[in-house]
PDB file of C-alpha atoms in Angstrom:
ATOM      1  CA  UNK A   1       0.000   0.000   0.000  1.00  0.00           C
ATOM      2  CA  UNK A   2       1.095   3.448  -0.280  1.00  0.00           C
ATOM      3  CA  UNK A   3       0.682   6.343   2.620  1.00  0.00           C
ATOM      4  CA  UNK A   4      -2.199   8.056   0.893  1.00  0.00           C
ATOM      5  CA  UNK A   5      -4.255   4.818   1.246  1.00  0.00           C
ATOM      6  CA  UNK A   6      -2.860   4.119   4.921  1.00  0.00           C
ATOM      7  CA  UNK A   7      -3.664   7.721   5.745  1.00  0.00           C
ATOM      8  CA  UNK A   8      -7.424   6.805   4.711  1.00  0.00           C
ATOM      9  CA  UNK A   9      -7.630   3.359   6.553  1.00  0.00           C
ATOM     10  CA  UNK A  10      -6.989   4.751   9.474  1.00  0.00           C
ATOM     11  CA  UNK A  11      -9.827   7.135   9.912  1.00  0.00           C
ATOM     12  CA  UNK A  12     -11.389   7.055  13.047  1.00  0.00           C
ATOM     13  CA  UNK A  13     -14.098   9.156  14.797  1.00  0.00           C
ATOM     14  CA  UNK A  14     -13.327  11.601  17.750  1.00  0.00           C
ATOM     15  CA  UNK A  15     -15.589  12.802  20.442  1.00  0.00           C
ATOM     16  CA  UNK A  16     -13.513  14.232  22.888  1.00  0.00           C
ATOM     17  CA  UNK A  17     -11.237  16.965  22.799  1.00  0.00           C
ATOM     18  CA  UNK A  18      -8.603  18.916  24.292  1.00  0.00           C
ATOM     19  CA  UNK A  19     -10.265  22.113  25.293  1.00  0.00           C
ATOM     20  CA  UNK A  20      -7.221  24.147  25.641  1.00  0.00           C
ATOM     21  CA  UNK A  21      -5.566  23.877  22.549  1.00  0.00           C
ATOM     22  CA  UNK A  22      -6.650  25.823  19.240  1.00  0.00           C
ATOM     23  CA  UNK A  23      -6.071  24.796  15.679  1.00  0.00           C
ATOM     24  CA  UNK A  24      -3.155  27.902  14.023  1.00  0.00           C
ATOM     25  CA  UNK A  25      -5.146  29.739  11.604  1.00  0.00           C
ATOM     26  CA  UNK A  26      -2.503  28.949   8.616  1.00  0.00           C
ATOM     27  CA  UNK A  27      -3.749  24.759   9.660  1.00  0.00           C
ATOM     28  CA  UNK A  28      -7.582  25.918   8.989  1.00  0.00           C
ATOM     29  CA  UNK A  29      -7.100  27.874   6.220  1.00  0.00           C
ATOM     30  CA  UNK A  30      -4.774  24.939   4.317  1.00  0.00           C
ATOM     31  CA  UNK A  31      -7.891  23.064   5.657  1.00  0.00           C
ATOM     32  CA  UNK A  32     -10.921  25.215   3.638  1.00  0.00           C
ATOM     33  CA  UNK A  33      -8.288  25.278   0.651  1.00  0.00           C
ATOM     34  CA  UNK A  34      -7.900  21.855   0.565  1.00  0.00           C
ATOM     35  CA  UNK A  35     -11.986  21.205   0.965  1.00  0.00           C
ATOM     36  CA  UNK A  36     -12.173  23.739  -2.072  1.00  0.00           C
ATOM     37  CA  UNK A  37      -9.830  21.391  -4.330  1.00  0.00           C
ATOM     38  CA  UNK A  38     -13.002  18.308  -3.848  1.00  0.00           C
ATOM     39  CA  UNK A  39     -14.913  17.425  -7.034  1.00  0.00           C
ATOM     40  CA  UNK A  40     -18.457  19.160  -7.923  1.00  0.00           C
ATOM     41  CA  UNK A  41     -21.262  18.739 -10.530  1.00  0.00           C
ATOM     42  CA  UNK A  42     -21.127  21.159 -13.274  1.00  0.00           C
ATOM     43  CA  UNK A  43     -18.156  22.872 -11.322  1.00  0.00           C
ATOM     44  CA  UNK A  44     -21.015  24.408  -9.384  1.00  0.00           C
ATOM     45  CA  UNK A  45     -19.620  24.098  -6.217  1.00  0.00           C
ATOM     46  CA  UNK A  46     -22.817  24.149  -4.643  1.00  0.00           C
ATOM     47  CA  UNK A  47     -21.761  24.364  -0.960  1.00  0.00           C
ATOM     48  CA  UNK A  48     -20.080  26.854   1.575  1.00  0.00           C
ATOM     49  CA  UNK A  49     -18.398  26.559   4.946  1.00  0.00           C
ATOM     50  CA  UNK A  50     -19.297  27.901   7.766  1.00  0.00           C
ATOM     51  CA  UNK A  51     -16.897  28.064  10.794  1.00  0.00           C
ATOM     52  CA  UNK A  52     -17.742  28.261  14.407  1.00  0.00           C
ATOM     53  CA  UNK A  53     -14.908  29.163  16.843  1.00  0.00           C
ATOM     54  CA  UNK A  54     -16.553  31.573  19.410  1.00  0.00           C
ATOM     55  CA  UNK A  55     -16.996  29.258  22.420  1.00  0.00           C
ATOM     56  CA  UNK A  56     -20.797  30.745  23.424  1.00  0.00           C
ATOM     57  CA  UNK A  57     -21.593  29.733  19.769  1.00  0.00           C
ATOM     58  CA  UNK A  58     -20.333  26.742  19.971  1.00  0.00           C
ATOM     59  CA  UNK A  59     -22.270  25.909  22.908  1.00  0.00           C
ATOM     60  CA  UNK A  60     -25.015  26.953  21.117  1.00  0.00           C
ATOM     61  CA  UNK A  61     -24.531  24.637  18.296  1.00  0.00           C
ATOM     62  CA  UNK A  62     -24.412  21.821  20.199  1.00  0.00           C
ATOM     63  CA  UNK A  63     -27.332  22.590  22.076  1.00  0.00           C
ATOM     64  CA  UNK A  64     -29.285  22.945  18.515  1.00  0.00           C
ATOM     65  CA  UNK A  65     -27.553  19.215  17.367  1.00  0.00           C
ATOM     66  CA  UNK A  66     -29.092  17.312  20.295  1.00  0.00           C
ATOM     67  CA  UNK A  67     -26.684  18.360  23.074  1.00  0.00           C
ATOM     68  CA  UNK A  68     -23.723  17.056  21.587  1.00  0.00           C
ATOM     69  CA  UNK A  69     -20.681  18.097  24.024  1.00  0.00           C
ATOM     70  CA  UNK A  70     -17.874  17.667  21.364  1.00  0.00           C
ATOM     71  CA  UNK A  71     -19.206  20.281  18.842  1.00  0.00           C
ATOM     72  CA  UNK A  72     -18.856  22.610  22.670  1.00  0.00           C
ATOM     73  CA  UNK A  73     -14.994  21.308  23.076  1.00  0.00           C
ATOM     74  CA  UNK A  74     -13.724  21.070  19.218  1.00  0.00           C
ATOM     75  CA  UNK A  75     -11.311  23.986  18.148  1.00  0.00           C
ATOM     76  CA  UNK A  76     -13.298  24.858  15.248  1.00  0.00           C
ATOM     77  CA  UNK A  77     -17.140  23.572  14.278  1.00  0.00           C
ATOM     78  CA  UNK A  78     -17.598  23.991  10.507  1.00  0.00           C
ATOM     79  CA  UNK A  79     -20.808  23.606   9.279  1.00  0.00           C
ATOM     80  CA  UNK A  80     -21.256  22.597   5.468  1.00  0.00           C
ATOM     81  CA  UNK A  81     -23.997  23.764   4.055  1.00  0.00           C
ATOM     82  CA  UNK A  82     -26.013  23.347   0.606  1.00  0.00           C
ATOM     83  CA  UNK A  83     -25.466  26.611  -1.330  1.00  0.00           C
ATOM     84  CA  UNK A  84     -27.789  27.443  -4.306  1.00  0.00           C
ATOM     85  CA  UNK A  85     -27.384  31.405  -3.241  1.00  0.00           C
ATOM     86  CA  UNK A  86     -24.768  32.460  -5.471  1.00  0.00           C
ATOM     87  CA  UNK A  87     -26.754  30.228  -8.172  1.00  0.00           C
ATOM     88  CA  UNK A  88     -29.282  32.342  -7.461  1.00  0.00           C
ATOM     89  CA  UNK A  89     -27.397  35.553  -7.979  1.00  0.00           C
ATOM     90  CA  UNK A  90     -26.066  34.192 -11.322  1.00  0.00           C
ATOM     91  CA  UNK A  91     -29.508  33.643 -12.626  1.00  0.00           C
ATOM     92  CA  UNK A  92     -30.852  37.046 -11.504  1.00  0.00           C
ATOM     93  CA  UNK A  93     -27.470  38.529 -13.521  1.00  0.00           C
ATOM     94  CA  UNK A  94     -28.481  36.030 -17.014  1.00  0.00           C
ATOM     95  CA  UNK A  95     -31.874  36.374 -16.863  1.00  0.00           C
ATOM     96  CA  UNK A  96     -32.424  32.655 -15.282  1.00  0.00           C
ATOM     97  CA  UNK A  97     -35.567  31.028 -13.736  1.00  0.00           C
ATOM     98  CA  UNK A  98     -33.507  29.089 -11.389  1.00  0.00           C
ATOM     99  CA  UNK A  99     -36.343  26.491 -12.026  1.00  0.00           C
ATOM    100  CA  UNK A 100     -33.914  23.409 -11.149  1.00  0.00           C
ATOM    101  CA  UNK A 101     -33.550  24.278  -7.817  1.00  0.00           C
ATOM    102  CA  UNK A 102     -37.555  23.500  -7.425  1.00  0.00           C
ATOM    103  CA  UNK A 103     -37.050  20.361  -8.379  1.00  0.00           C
ATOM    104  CA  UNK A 104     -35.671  17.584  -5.733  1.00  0.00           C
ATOM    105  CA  UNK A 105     -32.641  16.832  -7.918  1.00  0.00           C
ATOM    106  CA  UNK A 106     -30.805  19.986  -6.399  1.00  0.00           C
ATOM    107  CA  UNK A 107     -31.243  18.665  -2.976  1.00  0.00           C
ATOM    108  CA  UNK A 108     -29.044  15.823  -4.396  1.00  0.00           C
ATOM    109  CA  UNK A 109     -26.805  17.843  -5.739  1.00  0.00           C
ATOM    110  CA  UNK A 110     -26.245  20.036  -2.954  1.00  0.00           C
ATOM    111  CA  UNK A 111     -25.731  17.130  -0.556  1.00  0.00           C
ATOM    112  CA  UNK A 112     -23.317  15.208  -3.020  1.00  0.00           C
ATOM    113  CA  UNK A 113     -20.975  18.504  -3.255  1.00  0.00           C
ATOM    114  CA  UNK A 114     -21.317  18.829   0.556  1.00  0.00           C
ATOM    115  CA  UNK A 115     -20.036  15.803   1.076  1.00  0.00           C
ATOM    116  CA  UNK A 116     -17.310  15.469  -1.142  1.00  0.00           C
ATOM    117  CA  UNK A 117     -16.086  18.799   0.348  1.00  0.00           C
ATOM    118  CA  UNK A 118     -16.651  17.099   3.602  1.00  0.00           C
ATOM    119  CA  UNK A 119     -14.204  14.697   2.944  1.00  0.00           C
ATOM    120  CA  UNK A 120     -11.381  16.590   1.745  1.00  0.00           C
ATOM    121  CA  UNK A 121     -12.140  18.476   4.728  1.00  0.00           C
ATOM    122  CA  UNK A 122     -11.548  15.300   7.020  1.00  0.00           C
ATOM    123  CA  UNK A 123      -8.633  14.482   5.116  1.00  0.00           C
ATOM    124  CA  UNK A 124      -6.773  17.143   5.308  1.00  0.00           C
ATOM    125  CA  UNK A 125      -7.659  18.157   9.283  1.00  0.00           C
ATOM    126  CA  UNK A 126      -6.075  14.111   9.539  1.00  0.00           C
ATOM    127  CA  UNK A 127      -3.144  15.368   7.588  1.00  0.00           C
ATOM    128  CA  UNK A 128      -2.229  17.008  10.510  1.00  0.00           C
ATOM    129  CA  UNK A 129      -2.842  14.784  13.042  1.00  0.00           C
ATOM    130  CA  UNK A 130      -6.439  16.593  14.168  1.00  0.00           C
ATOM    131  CA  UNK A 131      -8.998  14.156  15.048  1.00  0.00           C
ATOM    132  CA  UNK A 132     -12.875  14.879  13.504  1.00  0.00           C
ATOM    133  CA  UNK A 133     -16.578  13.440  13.992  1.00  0.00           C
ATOM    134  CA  UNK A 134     -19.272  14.521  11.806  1.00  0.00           C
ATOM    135  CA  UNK A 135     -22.323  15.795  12.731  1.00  0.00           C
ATOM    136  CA  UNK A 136     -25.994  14.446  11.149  1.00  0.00           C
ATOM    137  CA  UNK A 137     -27.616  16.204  13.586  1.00  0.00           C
ATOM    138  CA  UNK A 138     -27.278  19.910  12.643  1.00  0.00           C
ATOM    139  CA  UNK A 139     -30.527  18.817  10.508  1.00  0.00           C
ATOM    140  CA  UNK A 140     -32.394  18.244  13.809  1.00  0.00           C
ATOM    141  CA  UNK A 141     -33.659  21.927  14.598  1.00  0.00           C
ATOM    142  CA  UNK A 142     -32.650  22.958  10.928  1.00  0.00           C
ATOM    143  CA  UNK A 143     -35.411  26.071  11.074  1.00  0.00           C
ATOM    144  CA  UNK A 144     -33.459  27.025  14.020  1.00  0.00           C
ATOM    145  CA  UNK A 145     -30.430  26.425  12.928  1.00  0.00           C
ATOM    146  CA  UNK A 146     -30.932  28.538   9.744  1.00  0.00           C
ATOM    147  CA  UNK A 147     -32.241  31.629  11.819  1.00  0.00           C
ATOM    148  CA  UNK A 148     -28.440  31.173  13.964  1.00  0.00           C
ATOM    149  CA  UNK A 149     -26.543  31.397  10.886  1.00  0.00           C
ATOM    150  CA  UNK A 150     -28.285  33.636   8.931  1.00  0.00           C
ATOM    151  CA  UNK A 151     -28.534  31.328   6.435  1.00  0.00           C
ATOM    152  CA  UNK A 152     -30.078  33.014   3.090  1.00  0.00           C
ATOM    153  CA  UNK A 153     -33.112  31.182   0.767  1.00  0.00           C
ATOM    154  CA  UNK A 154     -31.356  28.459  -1.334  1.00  0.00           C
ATOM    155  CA  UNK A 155     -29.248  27.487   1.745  1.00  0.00           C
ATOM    156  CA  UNK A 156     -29.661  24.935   4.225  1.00  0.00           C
ATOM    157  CA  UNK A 157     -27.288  22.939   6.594  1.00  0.00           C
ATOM    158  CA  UNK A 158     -26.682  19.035   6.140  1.00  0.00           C
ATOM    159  CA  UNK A 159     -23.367  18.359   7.831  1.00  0.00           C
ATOM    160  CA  UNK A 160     -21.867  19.497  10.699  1.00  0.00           C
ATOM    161  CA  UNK A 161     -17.633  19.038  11.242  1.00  0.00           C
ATOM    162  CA  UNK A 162     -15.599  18.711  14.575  1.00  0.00           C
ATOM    163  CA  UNK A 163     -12.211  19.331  14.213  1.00  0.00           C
ATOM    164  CA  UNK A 164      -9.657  19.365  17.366  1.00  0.00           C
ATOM    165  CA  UNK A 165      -7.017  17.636  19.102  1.00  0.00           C
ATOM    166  CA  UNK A 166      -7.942  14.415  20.503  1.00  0.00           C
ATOM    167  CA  UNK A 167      -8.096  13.798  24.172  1.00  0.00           C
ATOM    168  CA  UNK A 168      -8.179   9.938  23.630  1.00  0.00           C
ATOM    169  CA  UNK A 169      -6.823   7.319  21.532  1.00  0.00           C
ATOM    170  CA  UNK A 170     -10.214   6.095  19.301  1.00  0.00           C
ATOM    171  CA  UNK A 171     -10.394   2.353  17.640  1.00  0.00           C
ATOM    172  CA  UNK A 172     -10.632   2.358  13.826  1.00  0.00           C
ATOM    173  CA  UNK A 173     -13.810   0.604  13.322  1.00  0.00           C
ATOM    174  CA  UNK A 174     -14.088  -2.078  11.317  1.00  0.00           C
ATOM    175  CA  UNK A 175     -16.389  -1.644   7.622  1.00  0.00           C
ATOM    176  CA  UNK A 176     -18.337  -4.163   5.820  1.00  0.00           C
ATOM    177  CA  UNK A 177     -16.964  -6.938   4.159  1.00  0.00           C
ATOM    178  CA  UNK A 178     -15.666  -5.863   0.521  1.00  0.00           C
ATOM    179  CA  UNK A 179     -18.489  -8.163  -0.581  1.00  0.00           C
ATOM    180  CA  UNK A 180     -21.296  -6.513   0.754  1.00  0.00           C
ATOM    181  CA  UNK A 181     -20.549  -3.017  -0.718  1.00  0.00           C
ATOM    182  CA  UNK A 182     -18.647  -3.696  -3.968  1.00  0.00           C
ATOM    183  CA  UNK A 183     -20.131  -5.583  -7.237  1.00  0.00           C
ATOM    184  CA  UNK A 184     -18.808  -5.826 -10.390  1.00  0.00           C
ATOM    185  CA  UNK A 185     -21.656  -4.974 -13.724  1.00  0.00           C
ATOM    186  CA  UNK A 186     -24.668  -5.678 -11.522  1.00  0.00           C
ATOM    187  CA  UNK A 187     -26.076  -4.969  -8.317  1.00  0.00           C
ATOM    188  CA  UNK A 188     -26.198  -7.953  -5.998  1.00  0.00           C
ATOM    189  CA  UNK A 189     -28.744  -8.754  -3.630  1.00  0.00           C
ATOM    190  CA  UNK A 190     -27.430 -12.063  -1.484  1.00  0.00           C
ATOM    191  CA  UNK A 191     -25.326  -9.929   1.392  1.00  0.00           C
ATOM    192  CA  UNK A 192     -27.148 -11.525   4.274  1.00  0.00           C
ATOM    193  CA  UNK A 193     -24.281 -13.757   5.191  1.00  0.00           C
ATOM    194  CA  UNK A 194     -21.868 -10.686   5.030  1.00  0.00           C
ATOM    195  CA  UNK A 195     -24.485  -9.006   7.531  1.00  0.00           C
ATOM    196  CA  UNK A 196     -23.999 -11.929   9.881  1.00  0.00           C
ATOM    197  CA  UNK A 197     -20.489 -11.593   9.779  1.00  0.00           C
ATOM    198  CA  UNK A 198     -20.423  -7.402  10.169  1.00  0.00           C
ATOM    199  CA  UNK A 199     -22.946  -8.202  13.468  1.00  0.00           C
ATOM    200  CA  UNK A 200     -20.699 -10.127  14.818  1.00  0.00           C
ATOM    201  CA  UNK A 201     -17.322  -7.963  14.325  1.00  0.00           C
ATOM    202  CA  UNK A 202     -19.282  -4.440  14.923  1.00  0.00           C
ATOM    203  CA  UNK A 203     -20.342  -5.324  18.801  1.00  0.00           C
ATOM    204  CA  UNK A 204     -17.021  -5.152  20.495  1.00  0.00           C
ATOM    205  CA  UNK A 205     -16.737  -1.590  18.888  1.00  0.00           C
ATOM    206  CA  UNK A 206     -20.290  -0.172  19.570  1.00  0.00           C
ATOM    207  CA  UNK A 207     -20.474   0.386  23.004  1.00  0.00           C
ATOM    208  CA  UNK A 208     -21.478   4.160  22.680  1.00  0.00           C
ATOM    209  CA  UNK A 209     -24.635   2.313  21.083  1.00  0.00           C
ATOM    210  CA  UNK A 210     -24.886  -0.068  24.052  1.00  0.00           C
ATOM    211  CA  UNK A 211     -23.159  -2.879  22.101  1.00  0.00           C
ATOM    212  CA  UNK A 212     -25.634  -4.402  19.982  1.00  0.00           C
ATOM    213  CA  UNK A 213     -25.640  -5.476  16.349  1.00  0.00           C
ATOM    214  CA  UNK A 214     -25.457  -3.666  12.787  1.00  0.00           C
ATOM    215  CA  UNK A 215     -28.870  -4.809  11.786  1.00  0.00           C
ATOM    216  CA  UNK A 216     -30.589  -4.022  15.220  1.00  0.00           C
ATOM    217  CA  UNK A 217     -28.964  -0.645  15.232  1.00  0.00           C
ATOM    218  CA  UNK A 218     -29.751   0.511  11.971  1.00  0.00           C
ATOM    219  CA  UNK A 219     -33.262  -1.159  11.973  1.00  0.00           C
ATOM    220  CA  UNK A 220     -34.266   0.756  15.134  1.00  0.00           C
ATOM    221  CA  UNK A 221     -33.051   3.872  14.128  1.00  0.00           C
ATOM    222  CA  UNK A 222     -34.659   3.951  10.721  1.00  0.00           C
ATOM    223  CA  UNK A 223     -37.695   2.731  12.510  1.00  0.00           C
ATOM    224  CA  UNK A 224     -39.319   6.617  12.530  1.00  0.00           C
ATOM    225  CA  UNK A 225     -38.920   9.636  11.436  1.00  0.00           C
ATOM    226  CA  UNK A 226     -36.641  11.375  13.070  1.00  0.00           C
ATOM    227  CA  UNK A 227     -36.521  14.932  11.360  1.00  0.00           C
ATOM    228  CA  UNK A 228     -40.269  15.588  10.093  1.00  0.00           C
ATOM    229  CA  UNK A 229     -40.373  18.937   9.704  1.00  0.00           C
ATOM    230  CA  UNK A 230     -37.106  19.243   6.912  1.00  0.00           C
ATOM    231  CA  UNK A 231     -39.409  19.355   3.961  1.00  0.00           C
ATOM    232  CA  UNK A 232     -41.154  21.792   5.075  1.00  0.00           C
ATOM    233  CA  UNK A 233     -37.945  24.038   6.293  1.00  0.00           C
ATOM    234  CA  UNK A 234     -36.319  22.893   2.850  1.00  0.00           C
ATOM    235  CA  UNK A 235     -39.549  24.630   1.055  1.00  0.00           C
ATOM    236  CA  UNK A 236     -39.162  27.545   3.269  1.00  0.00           C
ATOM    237  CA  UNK A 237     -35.570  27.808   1.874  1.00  0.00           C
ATOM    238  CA  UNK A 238     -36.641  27.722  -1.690  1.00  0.00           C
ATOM    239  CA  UNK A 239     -36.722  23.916  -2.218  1.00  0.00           C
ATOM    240  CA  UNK A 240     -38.933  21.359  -3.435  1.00  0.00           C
ATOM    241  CA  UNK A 241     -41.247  23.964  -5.204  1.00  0.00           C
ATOM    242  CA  UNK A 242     -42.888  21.212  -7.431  1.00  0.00           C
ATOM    243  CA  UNK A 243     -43.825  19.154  -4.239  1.00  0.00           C
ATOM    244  CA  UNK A 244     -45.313  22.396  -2.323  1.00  0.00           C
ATOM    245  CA  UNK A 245     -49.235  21.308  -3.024  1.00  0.00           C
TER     246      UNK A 245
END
């Protein structure tokens, strides 16, 4: 193997941090430049960045995600956000309708270039040695959220990033069999063995969950809905037009 592949085997999420240190500005900013380098559709780059360092902000933040201390002791809190705004400026410039961004296709879009940028993001903060967790639950008070930011129509938040100095060593955790997430010409359906065998490997490493099983897990969870009110926030935004009757 080479280090670039070694570098990205090794991820691991963080959720504790040393308080007392702070990330040098020229580390963040080689950060963001890095995130801007990640792949988008139509070189739109349909996402921005939003950092939160002030600690009563913070706080704040993680009160909004579902009290989640770690976003309250990172260095820096960047949320990644779905960014049709300076779309929208183009259009009113050309004369556009903007009439794509009605359509749930842009949500797609917007949430594929956020998380590509996410990723170079976490790669890079790696790079040097930071440790990160992502965040799924910025989308839990999104209305509120939005208001916080200031977060214009054609925006909304679906990613939230912890970046900081660990406080304690973390466990890579193991993935999927190969075989239960690659196929070659066709999608295959017979991956309840590799299940089994994921169950069984997971449990020693999900204690935070109370050390049960993949399947159990993910088939509780995804047992409700746990963020009803996004469509309607989304419409309020300027999304999902088509859908609003």
């Amino acid at each position: 193997m080479n280090s670039i592949i070694d570098h990205l085997r090794s991820h691991r999420s963080f959720r504790k941090f040393q308080t007392d240190r702070v990330i040098p500005k020229e580390q963040l900013d080689a950060i963001i430049r890095a995130t801007q380098s990640a792949p988008s559709w139509i070189n739109g780059q349909q996402y921005s960045i939003i950092a939160v360092q002030n600690p009563e902000r913070k706080q704040k933040m993680a009160e909004l995600c579902g009290n989640q201390p770690y976003i309250a002791e990172s260095s820096v809190f960047l949320v990644f956000v779905a960014d049709f705004y300076r779309t929208h400026l183009a259009s009113e410039t050309h004369g556009g309708s903007l009439t794509a961004v009605e359509n749930v296709d842009a949500l797609l879009v917007g949430a594929t270039d956020v998380g590509l940028a996410c990723e170079n993001a976490i790669i890079a903060a790696e790079s040097f040695d930071l440790g990160v967790v992502c965040i799924g639950g910025i989308r839990r008070n999104m209305a509120d959220v939005i208001d916080f930011l200031q977060l214009p129509k054609y925006v909304f938040p679906v990613v939230g990033l912890c970046i900081g100095y660990p406080d304690v060593e973390m466990p890579i955790k193991p993935r999927f069999p190969k075989e239960a997430v690659y196929f070659e010409e066709t999608y295959q359906t017979d991956v309840t063995d590799a299940m089994a065998v994921y169950d069984e490997t997971i449990i020693p490493f999900s204690a935070r969950e109370g050390g049960i099983s993949w399947t159990k897990r993910v088939s509780a969870f995804y047992d409700k809905d746990y963020y009803p009110s996004i469509a309607e926030t989304l419409k309020q935004q300027g999304f999902l037009m088509k859908d609003k009757n």
